[in-house]
Coordinates of C-alpha atoms and ligand atoms in Angstrom, one line a residue:
X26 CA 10.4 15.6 -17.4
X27 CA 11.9 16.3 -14.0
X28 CA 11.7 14.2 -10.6
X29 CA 12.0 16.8 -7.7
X30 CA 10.9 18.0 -4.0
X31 CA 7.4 19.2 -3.8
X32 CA 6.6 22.8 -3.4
X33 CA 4.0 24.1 -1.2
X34 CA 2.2 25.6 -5.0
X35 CA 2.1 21.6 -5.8
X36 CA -0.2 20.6 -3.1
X37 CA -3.5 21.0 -5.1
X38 CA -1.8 19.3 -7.9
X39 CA -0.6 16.6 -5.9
X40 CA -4.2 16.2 -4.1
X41 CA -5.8 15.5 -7.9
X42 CA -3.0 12.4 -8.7
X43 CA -3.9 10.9 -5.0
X44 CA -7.6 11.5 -5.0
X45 CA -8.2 10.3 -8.7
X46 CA -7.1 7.1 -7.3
X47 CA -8.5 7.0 -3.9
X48 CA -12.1 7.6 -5.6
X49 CA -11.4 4.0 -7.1
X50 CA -10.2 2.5 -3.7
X51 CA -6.9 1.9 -5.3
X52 CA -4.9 4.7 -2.7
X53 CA -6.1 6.2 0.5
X54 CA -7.5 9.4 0.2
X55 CA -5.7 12.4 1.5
X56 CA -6.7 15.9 2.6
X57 CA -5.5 19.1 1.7
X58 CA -4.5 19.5 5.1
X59 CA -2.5 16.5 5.2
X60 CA -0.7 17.4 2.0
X61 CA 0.7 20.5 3.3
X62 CA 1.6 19.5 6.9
X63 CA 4.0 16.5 5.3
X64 CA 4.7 18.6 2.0
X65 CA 8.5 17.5 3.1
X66 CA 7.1 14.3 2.4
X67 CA 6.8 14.4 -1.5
X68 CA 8.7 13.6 -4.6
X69 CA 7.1 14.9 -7.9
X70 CA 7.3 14.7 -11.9
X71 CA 7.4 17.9 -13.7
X72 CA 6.3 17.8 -17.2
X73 CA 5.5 20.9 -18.8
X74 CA 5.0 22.4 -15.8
X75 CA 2.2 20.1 -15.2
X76 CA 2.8 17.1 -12.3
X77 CA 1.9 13.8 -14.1
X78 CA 3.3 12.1 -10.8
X79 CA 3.8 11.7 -7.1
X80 CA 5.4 10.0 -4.1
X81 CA 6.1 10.5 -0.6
X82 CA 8.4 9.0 1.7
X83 CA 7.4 9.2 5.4
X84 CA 9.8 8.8 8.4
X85 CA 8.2 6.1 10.8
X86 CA 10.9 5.5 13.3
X87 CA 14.5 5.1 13.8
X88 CA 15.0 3.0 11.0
X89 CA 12.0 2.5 9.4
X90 CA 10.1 4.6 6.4
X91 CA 7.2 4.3 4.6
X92 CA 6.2 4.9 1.1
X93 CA 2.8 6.4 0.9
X94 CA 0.9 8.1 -1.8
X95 CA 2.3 7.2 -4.5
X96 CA 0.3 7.7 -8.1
X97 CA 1.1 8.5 -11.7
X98 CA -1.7 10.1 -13.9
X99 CA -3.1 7.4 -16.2
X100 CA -2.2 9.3 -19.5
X101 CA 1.5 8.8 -18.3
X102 CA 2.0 5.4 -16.9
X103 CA 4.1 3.0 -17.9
X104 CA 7.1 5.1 -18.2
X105 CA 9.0 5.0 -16.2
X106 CA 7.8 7.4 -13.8
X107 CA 6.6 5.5 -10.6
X108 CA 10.3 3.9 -10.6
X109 CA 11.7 6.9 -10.9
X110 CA 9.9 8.3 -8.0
X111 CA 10.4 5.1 -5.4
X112 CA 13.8 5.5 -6.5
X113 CA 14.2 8.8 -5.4
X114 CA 12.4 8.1 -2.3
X115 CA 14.8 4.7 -1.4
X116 CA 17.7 7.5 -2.3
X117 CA 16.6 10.1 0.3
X118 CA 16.2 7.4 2.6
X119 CA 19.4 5.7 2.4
X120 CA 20.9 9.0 2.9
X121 CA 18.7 10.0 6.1
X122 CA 20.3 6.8 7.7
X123 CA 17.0 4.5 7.1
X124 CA 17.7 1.1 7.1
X125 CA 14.4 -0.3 5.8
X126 CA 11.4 1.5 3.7
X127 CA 7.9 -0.2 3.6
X128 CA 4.6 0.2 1.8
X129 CA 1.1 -1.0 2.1
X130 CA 0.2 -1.8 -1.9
X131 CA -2.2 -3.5 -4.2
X132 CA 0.7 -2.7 -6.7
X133 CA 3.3 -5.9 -5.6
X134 CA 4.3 -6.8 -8.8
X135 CA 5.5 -3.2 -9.2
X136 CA 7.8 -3.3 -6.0
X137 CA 8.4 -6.7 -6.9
X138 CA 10.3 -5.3 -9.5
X139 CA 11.7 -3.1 -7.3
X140 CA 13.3 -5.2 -5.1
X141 CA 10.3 -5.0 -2.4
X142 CA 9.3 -8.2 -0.2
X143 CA 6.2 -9.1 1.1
X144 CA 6.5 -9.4 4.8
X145 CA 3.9 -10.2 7.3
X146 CA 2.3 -7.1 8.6
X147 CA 3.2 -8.1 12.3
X148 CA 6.3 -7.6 11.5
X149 CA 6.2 -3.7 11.2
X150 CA 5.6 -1.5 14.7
X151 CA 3.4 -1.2 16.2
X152 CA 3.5 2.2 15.6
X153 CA 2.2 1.5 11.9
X154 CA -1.2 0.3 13.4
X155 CA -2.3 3.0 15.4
X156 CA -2.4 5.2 12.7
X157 CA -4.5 2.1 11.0
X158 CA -7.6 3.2 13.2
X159 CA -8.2 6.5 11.2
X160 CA -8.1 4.9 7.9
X161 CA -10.9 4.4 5.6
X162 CA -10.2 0.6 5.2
X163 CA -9.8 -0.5 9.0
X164 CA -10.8 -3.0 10.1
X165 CA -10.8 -4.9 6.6
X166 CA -7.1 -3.9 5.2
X167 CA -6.3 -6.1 2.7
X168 CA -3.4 -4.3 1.0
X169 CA -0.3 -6.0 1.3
X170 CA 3.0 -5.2 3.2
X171 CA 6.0 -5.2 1.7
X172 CA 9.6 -4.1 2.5
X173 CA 13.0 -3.2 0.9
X174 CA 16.0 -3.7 3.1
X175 CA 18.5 -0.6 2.1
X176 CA 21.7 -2.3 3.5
X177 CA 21.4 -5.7 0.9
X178 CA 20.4 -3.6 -1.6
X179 CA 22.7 -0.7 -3.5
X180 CA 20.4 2.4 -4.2
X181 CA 21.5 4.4 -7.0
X182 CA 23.0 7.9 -5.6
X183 CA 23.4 8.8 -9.4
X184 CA 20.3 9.2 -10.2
X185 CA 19.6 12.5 -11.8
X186 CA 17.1 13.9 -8.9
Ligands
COA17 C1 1.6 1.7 -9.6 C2 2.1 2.9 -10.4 C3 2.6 4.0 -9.5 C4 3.2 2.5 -11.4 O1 3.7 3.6 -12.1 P1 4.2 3.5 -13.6 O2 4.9 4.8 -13.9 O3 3.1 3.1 -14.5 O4 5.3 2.3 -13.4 P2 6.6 2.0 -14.3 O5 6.4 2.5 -15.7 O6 7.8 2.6 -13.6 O7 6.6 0.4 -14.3 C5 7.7 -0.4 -13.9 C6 7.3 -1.8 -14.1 O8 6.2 -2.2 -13.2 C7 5.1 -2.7 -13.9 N1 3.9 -2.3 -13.2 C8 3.4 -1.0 -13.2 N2 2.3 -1.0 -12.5 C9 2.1 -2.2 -12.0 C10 1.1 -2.8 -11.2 N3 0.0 -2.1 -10.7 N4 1.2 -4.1 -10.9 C11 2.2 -4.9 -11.4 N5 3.2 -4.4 -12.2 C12 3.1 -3.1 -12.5 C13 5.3 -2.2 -15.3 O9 4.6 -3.0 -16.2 C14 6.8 -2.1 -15.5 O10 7.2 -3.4 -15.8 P3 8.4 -3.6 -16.9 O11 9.6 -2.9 -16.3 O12 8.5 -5.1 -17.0 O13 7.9 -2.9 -18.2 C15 0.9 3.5 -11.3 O14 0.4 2.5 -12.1 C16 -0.2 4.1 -10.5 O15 -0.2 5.3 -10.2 N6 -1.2 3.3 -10.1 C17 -2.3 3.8 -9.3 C18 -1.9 4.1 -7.9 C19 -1.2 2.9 -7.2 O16 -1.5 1.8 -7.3 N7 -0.1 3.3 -6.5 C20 0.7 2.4 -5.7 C21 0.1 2.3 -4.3 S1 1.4 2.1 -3.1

């Protein structure tokens, strides 16, 4: 099992993980489209050359990132593996210089774990909500916001990503 970069080849791959979940309202749906313009974006896990999981960490603003998309296939969850891939995300991030990574979830007690805190939506840009308008859930979002702040945390840099 590996944790790497995505490759353009993963994008259909990486479409299937998302989309399994967005057809249950769990994760917002993404397009093909959208998956290749911010392939950059996204983490994967390799398993026999199969991807059993996903992530990807998108830049918001000078000091502010946002974990989106993120999915394990159901045959392989709890494992390990949607740790593994926030913590390669928070790992990028703290070395791009980004002081604070957020995520809209249903999953808190996983980032909970993680040493994500709720924080009250306001509290992100402004920036955050005009993308809101195009999403499937607006004007009724009720996922909730939560935050990790990379400076009182330490983010393991040894990680074998
Ligand atoms: C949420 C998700 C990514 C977790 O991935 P995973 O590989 O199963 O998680 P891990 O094995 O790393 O779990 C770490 C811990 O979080 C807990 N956990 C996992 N999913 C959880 C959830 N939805 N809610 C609360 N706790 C959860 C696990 O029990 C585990 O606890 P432990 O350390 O005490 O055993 C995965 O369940 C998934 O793809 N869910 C559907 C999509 C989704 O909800 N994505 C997140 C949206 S931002």
């Amino acid at each position: 099992m590996v944790i790497r970069k995505a490759k353009l080849k993963d994008a259909g791959e990486i479409y299937n993980l998302i989309n399994h979940y967005a057809k249950e309202g769990i994760l917002l749906p993404r397009s093909l489209n959208s998956i290749y313009e911010n392939i950059r974006d996204f983490w994967v896990c390799e398993e026999g050359g199969n991807l059993i999981g996903c992530a990807s960490l998108h830049i918001v603003w000078e000091d502010l990132a946002e974990i989106k998309s993120l999915a394990v296939s159901e045959e392989h969850k709890g494992k390990g593996i949607g740790t593994m891939l926030v913590e390669a995300c928070l790992k990028e991030a703290d070395e791009l210089g980004v002081k604070r990574v957020f995520v809209l979830t249903y999953a808190q007690g996983f980032f909970s774990k993680l040493n994500f805190e709720e924080v009250e939506k306001i509290k992100l840009p402004h920036k955050v909500w005009g993308e809101c308008v195009n999403c499937v859930k607006f004007p009724s979002c009720d996922e909730i916001a939560m935050w990790i702040d990379l400076e009182k945390v330490s983010i393991k840099h040894d990680a074998k990503v």
